[in-house]
Amino acid sequence: MRKMKIKGLSVLIFGVFMINLVKGQNGVDTVAENMLLYQRAIGGWPKAIGNIKVDYHKTLSPADRAQTMEDAWRNDATMDNDATYKEINHLIKAYKKTGNKVYLEAAERGIRYLIKAQNANGGWPQFYPDSSLYRADITFNDDAMINSMNVLYDVGHGEKGFDVVDHSLIEPANEAVKKGIVCILKTQVEVKGKLTAWCQQYDKNTLRPAPARTFELVGLSGNESVGVVEFLMRIPNPSSQIKNAVKSAVEWFNEVKIRGYKYVHVASPSEASGRDAVLTRDTSSIVWARFYEIDTNRPFFAGRNSIKKYNVSEIENERRIGYGWYGMWPQQLINKDYPEWAKKNGISIR
């Protein structure tokens, strides 16, 4: 039975592909065409096939297309690494450009997928429906939840080209965003009576901070928390609770910023990789750590052995160069976006 379903869906996708192809260049967006092929039956998209990242600019051979269509029922649809979010946005733009309704319909299936993927607590997991390991946790990591909420906010408010989507999606999208905001406010970490920022993951049942990969221990995030704040600042006529959440998070960013350093990648012949990543002095620079201890605000790091370290040089080279341990993520928020938002909403800045 399952093979029959796959074959039927494959024939349908291939038929759509061929119909679009014969329309000529004016009605076809080649990236969007590849996105149609990779869309899973449930409505979302994968981020990779095995260890190979999906490349929509790649020209697929007939064999590649056939194999991709056969994969439609795979359990790998995700919100991680911009997956599903970027496809929906591109397909909406492609529809606006070409008038090809197939692109709009695929985007709408993606939107329905995001609505369906939201859990009872209002959060979004990293993957859906795959719930193995940490994939079912509420995931701010790599903006999985915030990307989903931004799409649904645009649907609900008809912004960024989303005024073209089926109007029956507007109310469910708005309701999902409301539930998501409740989840965001509940998961902002409070320390000694003071609100701070957000962790990368939370248990979907208890809303307690949770670890993910072996090197992603529980800690406040100097990266993902930025996206959360930026989303909250999109909300018109924000409640006092939202205002307090934003103000508190920005105060936390200012409290934990690290002055006089920058994090750089350098050549290192002594390492097998030939490279290294180091924190070096620079009086003109300010950086933030990816992880801070919840109770102390002390930056920390971990390798694949999950042992917490307080100096990035103490973890293995592969993890030093393969993960963003420091960055300037909150800089625009603090310098530009927040002051403008605060002025608009009558909030004084110290």
mmCIF file of C-alpha atoms in Angstrom:
data_model
loop_
_atom_site.group_PDB
_atom_site.id
_atom_site.type_symbol
_atom_site.label_atom_id
_atom_site.label_comp_id
_atom_site.label_asym_id
_atom_site.label_seq_id
_atom_site.Cartn_x
_atom_site.Cartn_y
_atom_site.Cartn_z
ATOM 1 C CA MET A 1 0.000 0.000 0.000
ATOM 2 C CA ARG A 2 2.745 2.447 0.913
ATOM 3 C CA LYS A 3 4.614 1.803 -2.331
ATOM 4 C CA MET A 4 1.413 2.516 -4.250
ATOM 5 C CA LYS A 5 1.040 5.823 -2.400
ATOM 6 C CA ILE A 6 4.625 6.779 -3.151
ATOM 7 C CA LYS A 7 4.261 5.887 -6.822
ATOM 8 C CA GLY A 8 1.019 7.850 -7.083
ATOM 9 C CA LEU A 9 2.541 10.910 -5.463
ATOM 10 C CA SER A 10 5.660 10.589 -7.593
ATOM 11 C CA VAL A 11 3.599 10.521 -10.776
ATOM 12 C CA LEU A 12 1.680 13.594 -9.600
ATOM 13 C CA ILE A 13 4.862 15.543 -8.795
ATOM 14 C CA PHE A 14 6.468 14.521 -12.074
ATOM 15 C CA GLY A 15 3.336 15.570 -13.946
ATOM 16 C CA VAL A 16 3.393 18.983 -12.269
ATOM 17 C CA PHE A 17 7.078 19.309 -13.097
ATOM 18 C CA MET A 18 6.507 18.537 -16.791
ATOM 19 C CA ILE A 19 3.498 20.853 -17.045
ATOM 20 C CA ASN A 20 5.552 23.688 -15.585
ATOM 21 C CA LEU A 21 8.466 22.890 -17.859
ATOM 22 C CA VAL A 22 6.425 23.218 -21.041
ATOM 23 C CA LYS A 23 5.028 26.556 -19.917
ATOM 24 C CA GLY A 24 8.323 28.129 -20.834
ATOM 25 C CA GLN A 25 10.753 30.285 -18.919
ATOM 26 C CA ASN A 26 8.226 33.022 -18.085
ATOM 27 C CA GLY A 27 6.156 30.723 -15.870
ATOM 28 C CA VAL A 28 8.998 28.754 -14.341
ATOM 29 C CA ASP A 29 11.380 29.441 -11.486
ATOM 30 C CA THR A 30 14.045 26.722 -11.565
ATOM 31 C CA VAL A 31 14.745 26.883 -7.819
ATOM 32 C CA ALA A 32 11.031 26.665 -7.071
ATOM 33 C CA GLU A 33 10.757 23.653 -9.393
ATOM 34 C CA ASN A 34 13.368 21.820 -7.358
ATOM 35 C CA MET A 35 11.571 22.799 -4.166
ATOM 36 C CA LEU A 36 8.425 21.142 -5.487
ATOM 37 C CA LEU A 37 10.369 17.920 -5.957
ATOM 38 C CA TYR A 38 11.810 17.952 -2.442
ATOM 39 C CA GLN A 39 8.598 18.847 -0.578
ATOM 40 C CA ARG A 40 7.536 15.978 1.670
ATOM 41 C CA ALA A 41 4.027 14.556 1.636
ATOM 42 C CA ILE A 42 3.354 16.095 5.055
ATOM 43 C CA GLY A 43 4.086 19.575 3.654
ATOM 44 C CA GLY A 44 7.514 20.428 5.050
ATOM 45 C CA TRP A 45 11.002 20.117 3.593
ATOM 46 C CA PRO A 46 14.212 18.330 4.629
ATOM 47 C CA LYS A 47 17.432 20.245 5.251
ATOM 48 C CA ALA A 48 19.690 17.500 3.931
ATOM 49 C CA ILE A 49 19.690 14.059 2.386
ATOM 50 C CA GLY A 50 21.993 12.044 4.588
ATOM 51 C CA ASN A 51 24.894 14.398 5.253
ATOM 52 C CA ILE A 52 24.496 16.339 2.013
ATOM 53 C CA LYS A 53 22.715 19.678 2.300
ATOM 54 C CA VAL A 54 19.870 20.169 -0.161
ATOM 55 C CA ASP A 55 21.003 22.425 -3.007
ATOM 56 C CA TYR A 56 18.069 23.839 -4.975
ATOM 57 C CA HIS A 57 20.387 25.416 -7.532
ATOM 58 C CA LYS A 58 21.685 22.026 -8.601
ATOM 59 C CA THR A 59 20.497 20.681 -11.946
ATOM 60 C CA LEU A 60 18.892 17.323 -11.207
ATOM 61 C CA SER A 61 19.259 14.455 -13.623
ATOM 62 C CA PRO A 62 16.169 12.364 -14.478
ATOM 63 C CA ALA A 63 17.474 9.725 -12.042
ATOM 64 C CA ASP A 64 17.916 12.353 -9.315
ATOM 65 C CA ARG A 65 14.389 13.636 -9.873
ATOM 66 C CA ALA A 66 12.956 10.137 -9.748
ATOM 67 C CA GLN A 67 14.783 9.346 -6.495
ATOM 68 C CA THR A 68 13.754 12.661 -4.935
ATOM 69 C CA MET A 69 10.109 12.007 -5.758
ATOM 70 C CA GLU A 70 10.351 8.529 -4.257
ATOM 71 C CA ASP A 71 11.541 10.190 -1.010
ATOM 72 C CA ALA A 72 8.325 12.200 -0.585
ATOM 73 C CA TRP A 73 7.136 10.027 2.302
ATOM 74 C CA ARG A 74 10.375 10.256 4.263
ATOM 75 C CA ASN A 75 10.126 11.326 7.892
ATOM 76 C CA ASP A 76 12.688 14.146 7.639
ATOM 77 C CA ALA A 77 10.678 17.368 7.301
ATOM 78 C CA THR A 78 12.142 19.997 9.606
ATOM 79 C CA MET A 79 12.245 23.645 10.666
ATOM 80 C CA ASP A 80 15.998 23.409 11.365
ATOM 81 C CA ASN A 81 18.640 25.374 9.438
ATOM 82 C CA ASP A 82 15.962 27.545 7.757
ATOM 83 C CA ALA A 83 14.303 24.490 6.181
ATOM 84 C CA THR A 84 10.602 24.912 5.299
ATOM 85 C CA TYR A 85 10.831 28.624 6.206
ATOM 86 C CA LYS A 86 13.051 29.466 3.237
ATOM 87 C CA GLU A 87 11.095 27.272 0.829
ATOM 88 C CA ILE A 88 7.755 28.849 1.735
ATOM 89 C CA ASN A 89 9.196 32.339 1.357
ATOM 90 C CA HIS A 90 10.828 31.540 -1.976
ATOM 91 C CA LEU A 91 7.700 29.902 -3.365
ATOM 92 C CA ILE A 92 5.584 32.925 -2.445
ATOM 93 C CA LYS A 93 8.047 35.192 -4.261
ATOM 94 C CA ALA A 94 8.171 32.795 -7.223
ATOM 95 C CA TYR A 95 4.366 32.856 -7.460
ATOM 96 C CA LYS A 96 4.374 36.659 -7.391
ATOM 97 C CA LYS A 97 6.988 36.698 -10.155
ATOM 98 C CA THR A 98 5.602 34.009 -12.443
ATOM 99 C CA GLY A 99 1.917 33.698 -11.604
ATOM 100 C CA ASN A 100 2.449 29.933 -11.425
ATOM 101 C CA LYS A 101 -0.245 28.778 -9.004
ATOM 102 C CA VAL A 102 1.522 25.485 -8.321
ATOM 103 C CA TYR A 103 4.120 27.440 -6.319
ATOM 104 C CA LEU A 104 1.434 29.108 -4.218
ATOM 105 C CA GLU A 105 -0.245 25.768 -3.512
ATOM 106 C CA ALA A 106 3.069 24.248 -2.394
ATOM 107 C CA ALA A 107 3.683 27.231 -0.085
ATOM 108 C CA GLU A 108 0.196 26.810 1.392
ATOM 109 C CA ARG A 109 0.919 23.132 2.093
ATOM 110 C CA GLY A 110 4.054 24.289 3.888
ATOM 111 C CA ILE A 111 2.064 26.788 5.944
ATOM 112 C CA ARG A 112 -0.413 24.082 6.951
ATOM 113 C CA TYR A 113 2.541 21.927 7.942
ATOM 114 C CA LEU A 114 3.838 24.644 10.291
ATOM 115 C CA ILE A 115 0.421 25.026 11.900
ATOM 116 C CA LYS A 116 0.156 21.263 12.380
ATOM 117 C CA ALA A 117 3.686 20.988 13.797
ATOM 118 C CA GLN A 118 3.011 23.347 16.731
ATOM 119 C CA ASN A 119 2.731 21.476 20.019
ATOM 120 C CA ALA A 120 0.186 21.957 22.793
ATOM 121 C CA ASN A 121 2.434 24.337 24.735
ATOM 122 C CA GLY A 122 2.673 26.674 21.764
ATOM 123 C CA GLY A 123 6.238 25.806 20.769
ATOM 124 C CA TRP A 124 7.683 24.310 17.613
ATOM 125 C CA PRO A 125 9.972 21.297 17.524
ATOM 126 C CA GLN A 126 13.107 20.969 15.454
ATOM 127 C CA PHE A 127 11.575 18.190 13.325
ATOM 128 C CA TYR A 128 8.003 17.069 12.731
ATOM 129 C CA PRO A 129 6.701 14.406 12.906
ATOM 130 C CA ASP A 130 10.029 12.755 13.801
ATOM 131 C CA SER A 131 10.214 12.945 17.611
ATOM 132 C CA SER A 132 13.381 10.912 18.192
ATOM 133 C CA LEU A 133 16.169 12.128 20.477
ATOM 134 C CA TYR A 134 15.822 15.891 21.113
ATOM 135 C CA ARG A 135 13.920 16.569 17.888
ATOM 136 C CA ALA A 136 10.562 17.006 19.629
ATOM 137 C CA ASP A 137 11.853 19.632 22.072
ATOM 138 C CA ILE A 138 10.734 23.237 21.715
ATOM 139 C CA THR A 139 13.568 24.566 19.576
ATOM 140 C CA PHE A 140 14.817 28.140 19.432
ATOM 141 C CA ASN A 141 18.149 26.797 18.159
ATOM 142 C CA ASP A 142 18.981 28.060 14.663
ATOM 143 C CA ASP A 143 15.731 30.082 14.827
ATOM 144 C CA ALA A 144 13.552 27.023 14.124
ATOM 145 C CA MET A 145 10.633 28.288 16.206
ATOM 146 C CA ILE A 146 11.065 31.972 15.357
ATOM 147 C CA ASN A 147 11.264 31.309 11.608
ATOM 148 C CA SER A 148 8.010 29.369 11.859
ATOM 149 C CA MET A 149 6.355 32.193 13.782
ATOM 150 C CA ASN A 150 7.583 34.817 11.325
ATOM 151 C CA VAL A 151 5.981 32.947 8.427
ATOM 152 C CA LEU A 152 2.689 32.592 10.284
ATOM 153 C CA TYR A 153 2.758 36.219 11.400
ATOM 154 C CA ASP A 154 3.190 37.249 7.758
ATOM 155 C CA VAL A 155 0.262 35.008 6.787
ATOM 156 C CA GLY A 156 -1.938 36.461 9.505
ATOM 157 C CA HIS A 157 -1.085 40.062 8.650
ATOM 158 C CA GLY A 158 -0.731 39.736 4.879
ATOM 159 C CA GLU A 159 2.839 41.019 5.002
ATOM 160 C CA LYS A 160 5.894 40.304 2.803
ATOM 161 C CA GLY A 161 3.794 39.022 -0.078
ATOM 162 C CA PHE A 162 1.690 36.623 1.995
ATOM 163 C CA ASP A 163 -1.511 38.506 1.179
ATOM 164 C CA VAL A 164 -1.944 36.023 -1.701
ATOM 165 C CA VAL A 165 -2.389 32.903 0.435
ATOM 166 C CA ASP A 166 -5.700 31.163 1.025
ATOM 167 C CA HIS A 167 -7.644 33.386 3.439
ATOM 168 C CA SER A 168 -8.792 30.320 5.388
ATOM 169 C CA LEU A 169 -5.216 30.169 6.730
ATOM 170 C CA ILE A 170 -5.337 33.614 8.338
ATOM 171 C CA GLU A 171 -7.208 32.741 11.517
ATOM 172 C CA PRO A 172 -5.262 29.507 12.249
ATOM 173 C CA ALA A 173 -2.000 31.381 11.614
ATOM 174 C CA ASN A 174 -2.952 34.161 14.034
ATOM 175 C CA GLU A 175 -4.009 31.652 16.686
ATOM 176 C CA ALA A 176 -0.728 29.770 16.312
ATOM 177 C CA VAL A 177 1.228 33.004 16.754
ATOM 178 C CA LYS A 178 -0.731 33.867 19.901
ATOM 179 C CA LYS A 179 0.044 30.454 21.391
ATOM 180 C CA GLY A 180 3.674 30.841 20.374
ATOM 181 C CA ILE A 181 3.968 34.184 22.157
ATOM 182 C CA VAL A 182 2.587 32.616 25.340
ATOM 183 C CA CYS A 183 5.267 29.939 25.049
ATOM 184 C CA ILE A 184 7.993 32.531 24.494
ATOM 185 C CA LEU A 185 6.973 34.479 27.585
ATOM 186 C CA LYS A 186 6.787 31.331 29.706
ATOM 187 C CA THR A 187 10.240 30.148 28.676
ATOM 188 C CA GLN A 188 12.154 33.382 29.289
ATOM 189 C CA VAL A 189 14.508 32.408 32.099
ATOM 190 C CA GLU A 190 14.175 34.234 35.400
ATOM 191 C CA VAL A 191 17.187 34.415 37.723
ATOM 192 C CA LYS A 192 16.803 35.810 41.230
ATOM 193 C CA GLY A 193 13.564 37.513 40.309
ATOM 194 C CA LYS A 194 14.927 39.082 37.119
ATOM 195 C CA LEU A 195 14.095 38.055 33.562
ATOM 196 C CA THR A 196 17.101 37.288 31.350
ATOM 197 C CA ALA A 197 17.094 35.509 27.968
ATOM 198 C CA TRP A 198 16.216 32.141 26.405
ATOM 199 C CA CYS A 199 17.888 28.763 26.087
ATOM 200 C CA GLN A 200 18.202 26.885 22.798
ATOM 201 C CA GLN A 201 15.794 24.068 23.700
ATOM 202 C CA TYR A 202 13.017 23.323 26.191
ATOM 203 C CA ASP A 203 11.228 20.133 27.131
ATOM 204 C CA LYS A 204 7.885 20.198 25.318
ATOM 205 C CA ASN A 205 5.988 18.969 28.403
ATOM 206 C CA THR A 206 7.675 20.724 31.337
ATOM 207 C CA LEU A 207 9.024 23.821 29.525
ATOM 208 C CA ARG A 208 12.278 23.325 31.412
ATOM 209 C CA PRO A 209 15.558 24.051 29.564
ATOM 210 C CA ALA A 210 16.913 20.945 27.833
ATOM 211 C CA PRO A 211 20.189 19.966 26.126
ATOM 212 C CA ALA A 212 20.414 18.946 22.470
ATOM 213 C CA ARG A 213 23.577 17.704 20.771
ATOM 214 C CA THR A 214 26.470 16.561 22.962
ATOM 215 C CA PHE A 215 28.161 19.965 22.725
ATOM 216 C CA GLU A 216 24.939 21.950 23.237
ATOM 217 C CA LEU A 217 24.463 21.946 26.988
ATOM 218 C CA VAL A 218 21.775 23.888 28.825
ATOM 219 C CA GLY A 219 22.588 27.583 28.911
ATOM 220 C CA LEU A 220 21.289 31.026 28.043
ATOM 221 C CA SER A 221 21.852 31.801 24.366
ATOM 222 C CA GLY A 222 23.572 34.957 23.206
ATOM 223 C CA ASN A 223 22.563 34.094 19.652
ATOM 224 C CA GLU A 224 19.059 32.626 19.470
ATOM 225 C CA SER A 225 17.707 35.053 22.056
ATOM 226 C CA VAL A 226 18.195 37.849 19.532
ATOM 227 C CA GLY A 227 15.708 36.343 17.109
ATOM 228 C CA VAL A 228 13.179 35.912 19.914
ATOM 229 C CA VAL A 229 13.439 39.586 20.876
ATOM 230 C CA GLU A 230 13.269 40.749 17.264
ATOM 231 C CA PHE A 231 10.075 38.745 16.799
ATOM 232 C CA LEU A 232 8.448 40.168 19.927
ATOM 233 C CA MET A 233 9.228 43.649 18.633
ATOM 234 C CA ARG A 234 7.105 42.897 15.539
ATOM 235 C CA ILE A 235 3.953 42.683 17.644
ATOM 236 C CA PRO A 236 1.803 45.828 17.271
ATOM 237 C CA ASN A 237 0.538 47.451 20.471
ATOM 238 C CA PRO A 238 2.632 45.108 22.652
ATOM 239 C CA SER A 239 1.325 44.178 26.088
ATOM 240 C CA SER A 240 3.168 45.232 29.220
ATOM 241 C CA GLN A 241 4.408 41.644 29.522
ATOM 242 C CA ILE A 242 5.935 41.716 26.033
ATOM 243 C CA LYS A 243 7.496 45.121 26.707
ATOM 244 C CA ASN A 244 9.042 43.825 29.914
ATOM 245 C CA ALA A 245 10.323 40.684 28.196
ATOM 246 C CA VAL A 246 12.054 42.714 25.477
ATOM 247 C CA LYS A 247 13.466 45.316 27.862
ATOM 248 C CA SER A 248 14.774 42.646 30.244
ATOM 249 C CA ALA A 249 16.436 40.664 27.474
ATOM 250 C CA VAL A 250 18.198 43.747 26.092
ATOM 251 C CA GLU A 251 19.421 44.605 29.592
ATOM 252 C CA TRP A 252 20.787 41.065 29.826
ATOM 253 C CA PHE A 253 22.593 41.415 26.490
ATOM 254 C CA ASN A 254 24.231 44.589 27.760
ATOM 255 C CA GLU A 255 25.182 42.902 31.004
ATOM 256 C CA VAL A 256 26.913 39.907 29.420
ATOM 257 C CA LYS A 257 28.670 41.530 26.449
ATOM 258 C CA ILE A 258 32.393 40.948 26.304
ATOM 259 C CA ARG A 259 34.374 44.087 25.540
ATOM 260 C CA GLY A 260 37.810 44.217 23.953
ATOM 261 C CA TYR A 261 37.785 40.854 22.165
ATOM 262 C CA LYS A 262 36.930 39.335 18.802
ATOM 263 C CA TYR A 263 36.621 35.711 17.728
ATOM 264 C CA VAL A 264 38.565 34.921 14.577
ATOM 265 C CA HIS A 265 39.525 31.960 12.416
ATOM 266 C CA VAL A 266 43.253 31.703 11.771
ATOM 267 C CA ALA A 267 45.689 29.443 9.947
ATOM 268 C CA SER A 268 47.204 26.837 12.271
ATOM 269 C CA PRO A 269 49.665 24.400 10.652
ATOM 270 C CA SER A 270 49.976 22.471 13.921
ATOM 271 C CA GLU A 271 46.338 21.375 13.719
ATOM 272 C CA ALA A 272 45.266 18.527 11.449
ATOM 273 C CA SER A 273 42.601 20.820 10.020
ATOM 274 C CA GLY A 274 45.163 23.520 9.291
ATOM 275 C CA ARG A 275 42.874 26.038 10.997
ATOM 276 C CA ASP A 276 41.852 27.240 14.418
ATOM 277 C CA ALA A 277 39.407 29.661 16.030
ATOM 278 C CA VAL A 278 40.626 31.901 18.827
ATOM 279 C CA LEU A 279 39.413 34.709 21.041
ATOM 280 C CA THR A 280 41.872 37.538 20.588
ATOM 281 C CA ARG A 281 42.178 41.038 22.001
ATOM 282 C CA ASP A 282 40.734 43.940 20.031
ATOM 283 C CA THR A 283 39.924 47.113 21.941
ATOM 284 C CA SER A 284 37.373 48.195 19.324
ATOM 285 C CA SER A 285 35.360 44.961 19.400
ATOM 286 C CA ILE A 286 32.456 43.590 21.448
ATOM 287 C CA VAL A 287 31.327 39.965 21.267
ATOM 288 C CA TRP A 288 28.808 37.702 22.956
ATOM 289 C CA ALA A 289 29.174 34.041 23.827
ATOM 290 C CA ARG A 290 26.826 31.430 22.372
ATOM 291 C CA PHE A 291 26.212 29.934 25.846
ATOM 292 C CA TYR A 292 26.104 31.440 29.333
ATOM 293 C CA GLU A 293 25.546 29.621 32.605
ATOM 294 C CA ILE A 294 22.072 30.411 33.841
ATOM 295 C CA ASP A 295 23.001 31.302 37.416
ATOM 296 C CA THR A 296 26.377 32.989 36.840
ATOM 297 C CA ASN A 297 26.289 34.416 33.272
ATOM 298 C CA ARG A 298 29.690 32.799 32.783
ATOM 299 C CA PRO A 299 30.427 31.808 29.154
ATOM 300 C CA PHE A 300 31.045 28.100 28.653
ATOM 301 C CA PHE A 301 31.837 25.602 25.919
ATOM 302 C CA ALA A 302 31.704 21.852 25.351
ATOM 303 C CA GLY A 303 33.176 19.351 22.958
ATOM 304 C CA ARG A 304 31.600 16.147 21.754
ATOM 305 C CA ASN A 305 32.303 14.567 25.147
ATOM 306 C CA SER A 306 29.782 16.987 26.780
ATOM 307 C CA ILE A 307 32.295 18.150 29.410
ATOM 308 C CA LYS A 308 31.744 21.808 30.232
ATOM 309 C CA LYS A 309 34.790 24.057 29.794
ATOM 310 C CA TYR A 310 35.251 27.760 30.468
ATOM 311 C CA ASN A 311 37.843 28.428 27.798
ATOM 312 C CA VAL A 312 37.145 27.666 24.154
ATOM 313 C CA SER A 313 40.755 26.541 23.690
ATOM 314 C CA GLU A 314 40.053 23.555 25.973
ATOM 315 C CA ILE A 315 37.672 21.821 23.566
ATOM 316 C CA GLU A 316 38.779 19.875 20.505
ATOM 317 C CA ASN A 317 39.819 21.706 17.358
ATOM 318 C CA GLU A 318 37.018 20.151 15.302
ATOM 319 C CA ARG A 319 34.415 21.802 17.552
ATOM 320 C CA ARG A 320 36.324 25.080 17.880
ATOM 321 C CA ILE A 321 36.244 25.631 14.130
ATOM 322 C CA GLY A 322 32.921 23.885 13.497
ATOM 323 C CA TYR A 323 30.576 25.881 15.740
ATOM 324 C CA GLY A 324 29.787 29.550 16.390
ATOM 325 C CA TRP A 325 30.937 29.974 19.982
ATOM 326 C CA TYR A 326 31.171 33.769 19.864
ATOM 327 C CA GLY A 327 29.486 36.344 17.690
ATOM 328 C CA MET A 328 28.163 39.872 17.364
ATOM 329 C CA TRP A 329 24.543 38.731 17.106
ATOM 330 C CA PRO A 330 22.859 41.350 19.379
ATOM 331 C CA GLN A 331 24.766 44.353 18.001
ATOM 332 C CA GLN A 332 22.133 45.736 15.621
ATOM 333 C CA LEU A 333 19.378 44.972 18.113
ATOM 334 C CA ILE A 334 21.077 47.016 20.829
ATOM 335 C CA ASN A 335 22.381 49.843 18.654
ATOM 336 C CA LYS A 336 19.437 50.395 16.330
ATOM 337 C CA ASP A 337 16.361 48.168 16.488
ATOM 338 C CA TYR A 338 15.681 48.304 20.211
ATOM 339 C CA PRO A 339 16.168 52.088 20.643
ATOM 340 C CA GLU A 340 13.711 52.701 17.785
ATOM 341 C CA TRP A 341 11.199 50.233 19.211
ATOM 342 C CA ALA A 342 11.571 51.611 22.742
ATOM 343 C CA LYS A 343 10.967 55.177 21.575
ATOM 344 C CA LYS A 344 7.890 54.084 19.624
ATOM 345 C CA ASN A 345 6.493 52.298 22.667
ATOM 346 C CA GLY A 346 7.312 54.933 25.302
ATOM 347 C CA ILE A 347 10.074 52.982 27.024
ATOM 348 C CA SER A 348 12.990 54.890 28.512
ATOM 349 C CA ILE A 349 16.524 53.663 27.765
ATOM 350 C CA ARG A 350 19.147 53.977 30.449
#
